[in-house]
Amino acid sequence: MNNLQSTTTLNNGVKMPWFGLGVFKVEEGPELVNAVKAAIKHGYRSIDTAAIYENEAGVGQGIHEGLLEAGINREELFVTSKVWNSDLGFEETLAAYETSLQKLGLDYLDLYLIHWPVEGKYKDAWRALETLYKEGRVKAIGVSNFQIHHLEDLMRDAEIKPMVNQVEYHPRLTQKELQAFTREHGIQLEAWSPLMQGQLLDHPDLQQIAAKYNKTVAQVILRWDLQNGVVTIPKSTKEHRIIANAQVFDFKLTEEDIKQIDNLNQNHRVGPDPDNFDF
Ligand SMILES: NC(=O)c1ccc[n+]([C@@H]2O[C@H](COP(=O)([O-])OP(=O)(O)OC[C@H]3O[C@@H](n4cnc5c(N)ncnc54)[C@H](OP(=O)(O)O)[C@@H]3O)[C@@H](O)[C@H]2O)c1
């Protein structure tokens, strides 16, 4: 792991960049298109969106323009989207995949995720993802917001193990048990809201560590993700932050730094609880 194009190898052999751009809450329009283009221009090779973000068309436009400008091929980019809760079901999920592809203007995704573990629904959706995968329509399939018991339940009937679980993960929610479980099962953990949506950036412990390396708190947190073996996808629409957030491959936190950051855990979520959500 030594640059922005460095990858982790998923349990099916597909390579996924350790670092990517998230675009949650970014509406369709030039800000979105420019953020995606800026990310590609500055070396990002992974973009994370979802049907529910209602921005797949702009993400697609940013991807196409960004690839053209950077002179790189579609195959060099790793694109993730997610099926929303109202589309969970075998036929519904197959159809939702086509809709996402159409909006993005792509003919395959690198990773397609079940966005939330809606009881009674995610197994049919998983069969749809397995079908897409077996047909070669998607490079990798996975889940998001799955707790250990959801993963156990899914894997009881699954033909194919999820390759990724994307969950809320930051120094206030370190997910140690879940990470041990996913590691044991060869499922790559991926962090959403890695910066806790900007709420941790003035924490004194983090500021102290950041000063030691002449880095920002955001860079320290994102480096901590990587050293913990967690894929990370911070969101920014500001070009200077898109650039700065990715400058995490030129320093290394010590074991003590990592422990100190781990110790900030409070099992505190900024997003919904996967065991108690009603959408
Ligand atoms: N699977 C799921 O259920 C799920 C849920 C939530 C998110 N996600 C994914 O994870 C991605 C990241 O999570 P997130 O967007 O919730 O939160 P985040 O990446 O933790 O934080 C984003 C916020 O921090 C600000 N920011 C970014 N870099 C900064 C920096 N260097 N200094 C100061 N502020 C900075 C951004 O503002 P500016 O844009 O103004 O820079 C934005 O307000 C999402 O975009 C989405 O792709 C997935």
Short mmCIF file of C-alpha atoms and ligand atoms in Angstrom, two decimals:
data_model
loop_
_atom_site.label_atom_id
_atom_site.label_comp_id
_atom_site.label_asym_id
_atom_site.label_seq_id
_atom_site.Cartn_x
_atom_site.Cartn_y
_atom_site.Cartn_z
CA MET A 1 0.00 0.00 0.00
CA ASN A 2 2.13 2.89 -1.15
CA ASN A 3 0.05 5.12 -3.40
CA LEU A 4 -3.45 6.18 -4.30
CA GLN A 5 -3.71 3.41 -6.86
CA SER A 6 -2.73 0.68 -4.38
CA THR A 7 -5.30 -2.08 -4.11
CA THR A 8 -6.51 -4.78 -1.77
CA THR A 9 -7.38 -8.13 -3.34
CA LEU A 10 -10.94 -9.22 -2.66
CA ASN A 11 -11.82 -12.87 -1.96
CA ASN A 12 -12.59 -13.44 -5.67
CA GLY A 13 -9.23 -12.03 -6.82
CA VAL A 14 -10.62 -8.64 -7.93
CA LYS A 15 -8.43 -5.70 -6.98
CA MET A 16 -10.10 -2.80 -5.18
CA PRO A 17 -8.35 0.51 -4.44
CA TRP A 18 -7.77 1.13 -0.72
CA PHE A 19 -8.82 4.75 -1.19
CA GLY A 20 -11.75 6.31 -3.03
CA LEU A 21 -14.11 9.25 -3.27
CA GLY A 22 -17.58 9.22 -1.67
CA VAL A 23 -20.39 11.38 -3.06
CA PHE A 24 -23.17 11.07 -0.47
CA LYS A 25 -25.40 14.19 -0.29
CA VAL A 26 -23.87 15.70 -3.41
CA GLU A 27 -26.67 16.73 -5.72
CA GLU A 28 -26.65 16.47 -9.49
CA GLY A 29 -24.92 19.45 -11.08
CA PRO A 30 -21.49 20.90 -11.85
CA GLU A 31 -20.18 20.61 -8.26
CA LEU A 32 -20.68 16.84 -8.42
CA VAL A 33 -19.29 16.41 -11.94
CA ASN A 34 -16.27 18.55 -11.06
CA ALA A 35 -15.59 16.65 -7.84
CA VAL A 36 -15.53 13.30 -9.66
CA LYS A 37 -13.34 14.74 -12.41
CA ALA A 38 -10.98 16.33 -9.88
CA ALA A 39 -10.65 13.03 -8.04
CA ILE A 40 -9.73 11.13 -11.21
CA LYS A 41 -7.36 13.88 -12.28
CA HIS A 42 -5.55 13.72 -8.94
CA GLY A 43 -5.14 9.97 -9.04
CA TYR A 44 -8.24 8.51 -7.36
CA ARG A 45 -9.28 5.25 -8.99
CA SER A 46 -12.42 4.47 -6.95
CA ILE A 47 -15.77 6.25 -6.78
CA ASP A 48 -18.59 5.27 -4.41
CA THR A 49 -22.22 6.18 -5.15
CA ALA A 50 -25.67 4.64 -4.56
CA ALA A 51 -29.07 4.71 -6.22
CA ILE A 52 -30.53 6.57 -3.24
CA TYR A 53 -28.02 9.43 -3.62
CA GLU A 54 -29.89 10.30 -6.82
CA ASN A 55 -26.65 11.42 -8.40
CA GLU A 56 -25.63 8.48 -10.57
CA ALA A 57 -26.09 10.46 -13.80
CA GLY A 58 -23.69 13.20 -12.70
CA VAL A 59 -21.26 10.65 -11.29
CA GLY A 60 -21.35 8.92 -14.68
CA GLN A 61 -20.72 12.22 -16.47
CA GLY A 62 -17.80 12.99 -14.14
CA ILE A 63 -16.39 9.52 -14.76
CA HIS A 64 -16.61 9.76 -18.54
CA GLU A 65 -15.16 13.26 -18.72
CA GLY A 66 -12.55 12.49 -16.05
CA LEU A 67 -11.33 9.35 -17.81
CA LEU A 68 -11.10 11.17 -21.11
CA GLU A 69 -9.15 14.07 -19.64
CA ALA A 70 -6.80 11.79 -17.71
CA GLY A 71 -6.36 9.51 -20.72
CA ILE A 72 -7.17 6.36 -18.78
CA ASN A 73 -9.49 3.44 -19.52
CA ARG A 74 -12.71 2.52 -17.79
CA GLU A 75 -11.01 -0.70 -16.60
CA GLU A 76 -8.62 1.35 -14.48
CA LEU A 77 -11.48 2.78 -12.44
CA PHE A 78 -13.38 0.99 -9.67
CA VAL A 79 -17.04 2.07 -9.53
CA THR A 80 -19.40 1.10 -6.70
CA SER A 81 -23.15 1.55 -6.44
CA LYS A 82 -25.81 0.14 -4.12
CA VAL A 83 -29.32 -1.18 -4.42
CA TRP A 84 -31.79 0.77 -2.31
CA ASN A 85 -34.18 -0.84 0.19
CA SER A 86 -37.31 -0.37 -1.91
CA ASP A 87 -35.67 -2.39 -4.70
CA LEU A 88 -34.69 -5.39 -2.59
CA GLY A 89 -36.13 -8.55 -4.16
CA PHE A 90 -34.90 -10.85 -6.91
CA GLU A 91 -36.49 -9.24 -9.97
CA GLU A 92 -36.52 -5.78 -8.41
CA THR A 93 -32.79 -5.88 -7.70
CA LEU A 94 -31.97 -7.12 -11.20
CA ALA A 95 -33.96 -4.20 -12.58
CA ALA A 96 -32.36 -1.73 -10.17
CA TYR A 97 -28.91 -2.80 -11.40
CA GLU A 98 -29.90 -2.03 -14.99
CA THR A 99 -31.24 1.37 -13.94
CA SER A 100 -28.01 2.24 -12.11
CA LEU A 101 -25.90 1.19 -15.10
CA GLN A 102 -28.06 3.22 -17.42
CA LYS A 103 -27.83 6.35 -15.27
CA LEU A 104 -24.08 5.96 -14.87
CA GLY A 105 -23.68 5.27 -18.58
CA LEU A 106 -21.59 2.17 -17.81
CA ASP A 107 -21.90 -1.42 -18.94
CA TYR A 108 -20.67 -2.95 -15.70
CA LEU A 109 -19.97 -2.02 -12.09
CA ASP A 110 -16.90 -3.09 -10.18
CA LEU A 111 -18.89 -3.50 -6.98
CA TYR A 112 -22.62 -3.67 -6.29
CA LEU A 113 -23.78 -3.61 -2.68
CA ILE A 114 -27.00 -4.26 -0.79
CA HIS A 115 -27.29 -0.87 0.92
CA TRP A 116 -29.09 -1.90 4.15
CA PRO A 117 -29.98 -5.29 5.69
CA VAL A 118 -33.77 -5.05 5.46
CA GLU A 119 -35.15 -8.11 7.27
CA GLY A 120 -36.85 -10.65 5.05
CA LYS A 121 -35.60 -8.98 1.89
CA TYR A 122 -31.85 -9.12 1.64
CA LYS A 123 -31.62 -12.83 0.76
CA ASP A 124 -33.67 -12.47 -2.44
CA ALA A 125 -31.61 -9.42 -3.34
CA TRP A 126 -28.44 -11.41 -2.70
CA ARG A 127 -29.60 -14.12 -5.15
CA ALA A 128 -29.97 -11.35 -7.72
CA LEU A 129 -26.43 -10.11 -7.01
CA GLU A 130 -25.14 -13.69 -7.28
CA THR A 131 -26.90 -14.03 -10.63
CA LEU A 132 -25.39 -10.80 -11.95
CA TYR A 133 -21.99 -11.91 -10.73
CA LYS A 134 -22.24 -15.38 -12.28
CA GLU A 135 -23.33 -13.83 -15.56
CA GLY A 136 -20.20 -11.67 -15.48
CA ARG A 137 -22.21 -8.45 -15.32
CA VAL A 138 -20.50 -7.18 -12.16
CA LYS A 139 -16.91 -7.73 -10.97
CA ALA A 140 -17.66 -8.06 -7.25
CA ILE A 141 -20.69 -8.11 -4.95
CA GLY A 142 -21.12 -7.22 -1.32
CA VAL A 143 -23.21 -5.71 1.41
CA SER A 144 -23.38 -2.57 3.49
CA ASN A 145 -24.41 -1.97 7.08
CA PHE A 146 -24.43 -5.69 7.84
CA GLN A 147 -23.76 -6.70 11.44
CA ILE A 148 -22.22 -10.09 12.27
CA HIS A 149 -25.64 -11.74 12.65
CA HIS A 150 -26.78 -10.39 9.25
CA LEU A 151 -23.63 -11.79 7.63
CA GLU A 152 -24.10 -15.16 9.34
CA ASP A 153 -27.71 -15.30 8.24
CA LEU A 154 -26.87 -14.32 4.66
CA MET A 155 -23.97 -16.76 4.36
CA ARG A 156 -26.13 -19.65 5.65
CA ASP A 157 -27.99 -19.68 2.31
CA ALA A 158 -25.55 -17.89 0.02
CA GLU A 159 -23.74 -19.58 -2.81
CA ILE A 160 -21.20 -16.77 -2.98
CA LYS A 161 -19.70 -15.00 0.03
CA PRO A 162 -19.88 -11.20 0.03
CA MET A 163 -16.57 -9.68 -0.98
CA VAL A 164 -17.05 -6.39 0.87
CA ASN A 165 -19.01 -5.02 3.85
CA GLN A 166 -19.21 -1.22 3.84
CA VAL A 167 -20.08 0.14 7.29
CA GLU A 168 -19.87 3.27 9.39
CA TYR A 169 -16.31 3.30 10.74
CA HIS A 170 -14.26 6.05 12.39
CA PRO A 171 -12.36 6.60 15.65
CA ARG A 172 -15.65 6.83 17.61
CA LEU A 173 -16.92 3.56 16.09
CA THR A 174 -14.04 1.15 15.62
CA GLN A 175 -16.13 -1.99 14.92
CA LYS A 176 -13.52 -4.37 16.36
CA GLU A 177 -15.74 -7.49 16.59
CA LEU A 178 -17.19 -6.94 13.15
CA GLN A 179 -13.72 -6.46 11.72
CA ALA A 180 -12.44 -9.66 13.34
CA PHE A 181 -15.42 -11.53 11.88
CA THR A 182 -15.05 -10.10 8.37
CA ARG A 183 -11.32 -10.79 8.43
CA GLU A 184 -11.93 -14.40 9.44
CA HIS A 185 -14.36 -14.79 6.52
CA GLY A 186 -12.29 -13.00 3.91
CA ILE A 187 -14.72 -10.09 3.61
CA GLN A 188 -13.06 -6.71 3.06
CA LEU A 189 -14.27 -4.03 5.49
CA GLU A 190 -14.86 -0.58 4.00
CA ALA A 191 -15.41 2.62 6.01
CA TRP A 192 -18.24 5.03 5.37
CA SER A 193 -18.23 8.43 7.08
CA PRO A 194 -14.55 7.80 7.82
CA LEU A 195 -14.20 11.45 8.92
CA MET A 196 -17.36 11.16 11.03
CA GLN A 197 -18.76 13.74 8.63
CA GLY A 198 -16.19 16.28 9.77
CA GLN A 199 -17.07 16.11 13.47
CA LEU A 200 -13.75 14.78 14.77
CA LEU A 201 -11.38 17.20 13.16
CA ASP A 202 -10.76 19.31 16.25
CA HIS A 203 -10.20 16.44 18.65
CA PRO A 204 -7.07 17.31 20.73
CA ASP A 205 -5.57 13.78 20.69
CA LEU A 206 -5.91 13.63 16.93
CA GLN A 207 -4.53 17.13 16.57
CA GLN A 208 -1.53 16.17 18.66
CA ILE A 209 -0.80 13.12 16.49
CA ALA A 210 -1.34 15.16 13.32
CA ALA A 211 1.13 17.84 14.49
CA LYS A 212 3.78 15.16 15.05
CA TYR A 213 3.68 14.20 11.36
CA ASN A 214 2.91 17.66 10.02
CA LYS A 215 -0.37 16.25 8.70
CA THR A 216 -4.03 17.19 9.11
CA VAL A 217 -6.40 15.32 11.41
CA ALA A 218 -8.30 14.11 8.34
CA GLN A 219 -5.10 12.61 6.93
CA VAL A 220 -4.31 10.92 10.26
CA ILE A 221 -7.77 9.34 10.44
CA LEU A 222 -7.62 8.14 6.84
CA ARG A 223 -4.14 6.72 7.39
CA TRP A 224 -5.45 4.94 10.51
CA ASP A 225 -8.14 3.32 8.31
CA LEU A 226 -5.52 2.01 5.91
CA GLN A 227 -3.17 0.74 8.60
CA ASN A 228 -6.14 -1.08 10.14
CA GLY A 229 -6.78 -2.79 6.79
CA VAL A 230 -9.97 -0.86 6.07
CA VAL A 231 -10.82 0.58 2.64
CA THR A 232 -11.80 4.23 2.93
CA ILE A 233 -13.92 6.62 0.82
CA PRO A 234 -13.93 10.14 2.30
CA LYS A 235 -16.31 12.59 0.66
CA SER A 236 -15.37 16.08 -0.41
CA THR A 237 -16.45 18.31 -3.24
CA LYS A 238 -13.57 20.74 -2.68
CA GLU A 239 -10.63 20.11 -4.97
CA HIS A 240 -8.05 21.11 -2.34
CA ARG A 241 -9.52 18.60 0.14
CA ILE A 242 -9.85 15.90 -2.51
CA ILE A 243 -6.11 16.33 -3.05
CA ALA A 244 -5.12 16.65 0.61
CA ASN A 245 -7.25 13.75 1.87
CA ALA A 246 -5.37 11.39 -0.41
CA GLN A 247 -1.92 12.46 0.80
CA VAL A 248 -1.71 9.61 3.26
CA PHE A 249 0.84 7.38 1.57
CA ASP A 250 3.95 9.25 2.69
CA PHE A 251 3.85 8.66 6.45
CA LYS A 252 3.20 5.82 8.87
CA LEU A 253 1.49 5.92 12.25
CA THR A 254 3.20 4.05 15.08
CA GLU A 255 1.50 1.19 16.95
CA GLU A 256 1.03 3.59 19.90
CA ASP A 257 -0.67 6.18 17.67
CA ILE A 258 -2.99 3.51 16.34
CA LYS A 259 -3.84 2.31 19.84
CA GLN A 260 -4.44 5.86 21.00
CA ILE A 261 -6.87 6.41 18.11
CA ASP A 262 -8.53 3.01 18.70
CA ASN A 263 -9.09 4.11 22.30
CA LEU A 264 -11.32 6.99 21.17
CA ASN A 265 -14.00 4.39 20.43
CA GLN A 266 -17.36 5.05 22.08
CA ASN A 267 -19.47 2.81 19.81
CA HIS A 268 -20.96 6.11 18.71
CA ARG A 269 -22.79 6.34 15.39
CA VAL A 270 -23.54 9.41 13.30
CA GLY A 271 -25.70 7.34 10.96
CA PRO A 272 -28.56 4.91 11.56
CA ASP A 273 -28.16 1.73 13.60
CA PRO A 274 -28.35 -1.35 11.32
CA ASP A 275 -30.23 -3.20 14.07
CA ASN A 276 -32.83 -0.50 14.44
CA PHE A 277 -33.74 1.43 11.31
CA ASP A 278 -37.14 1.96 9.74
CA PHE A 279 -36.54 2.87 6.12
N1 LIG B 1 -23.29 2.61 2.87
C1 LIG B 1 -23.85 3.57 3.54
O1 LIG B 1 -24.91 3.40 4.17
C2 LIG B 1 -23.21 4.93 3.54
C3 LIG B 1 -23.65 5.91 4.42
C4 LIG B 1 -23.00 7.16 4.42
C5 LIG B 1 -21.96 7.38 3.55
N2 LIG B 1 -21.56 6.40 2.66
C6 LIG B 1 -20.45 6.63 1.70
O2 LIG B 1 -19.29 7.04 2.41
C7 LIG B 1 -18.83 8.29 1.91
C8 LIG B 1 -18.15 9.11 3.00
O3 LIG B 1 -19.02 9.34 4.08
P1 LIG B 1 -19.72 10.76 4.39
O4 LIG B 1 -19.87 11.52 3.15
O5 LIG B 1 -20.95 10.46 5.16
O6 LIG B 1 -18.75 11.48 5.42
P2 LIG B 1 -17.19 11.79 5.58
O7 LIG B 1 -16.43 11.39 4.38
O8 LIG B 1 -16.80 11.24 6.90
O9 LIG B 1 -17.18 13.36 5.74
C9 LIG B 1 -17.59 14.21 4.70
C10 LIG B 1 -17.68 15.61 5.25
O10 LIG B 1 -16.42 16.06 5.71
C11 LIG B 1 -16.01 17.22 4.97
N3 LIG B 1 -14.58 17.04 4.70
C12 LIG B 1 -14.00 16.15 3.87
N4 LIG B 1 -12.66 16.26 3.91
C13 LIG B 1 -12.38 17.24 4.79
C14 LIG B 1 -11.19 17.81 5.27
N5 LIG B 1 -10.01 17.39 4.84
N6 LIG B 1 -11.29 18.80 6.18
C15 LIG B 1 -12.48 19.24 6.62
N7 LIG B 1 -13.65 18.73 6.22
C16 LIG B 1 -13.61 17.73 5.31
C17 LIG B 1 -16.86 17.24 3.71
O11 LIG B 1 -17.13 18.56 3.30
P3 LIG B 1 -16.68 19.17 1.88
O12 LIG B 1 -17.33 18.37 0.81
O13 LIG B 1 -17.18 20.57 1.98
O14 LIG B 1 -15.18 19.08 1.83
C18 LIG B 1 -18.15 16.60 4.20
O15 LIG B 1 -18.97 17.55 4.84
C19 LIG B 1 -20.12 8.91 1.37
O16 LIG B 1 -19.90 10.01 0.54
C20 LIG B 1 -20.76 7.73 0.69
O17 LIG B 1 -20.15 7.48 -0.56
C21 LIG B 1 -22.17 5.19 2.66
#
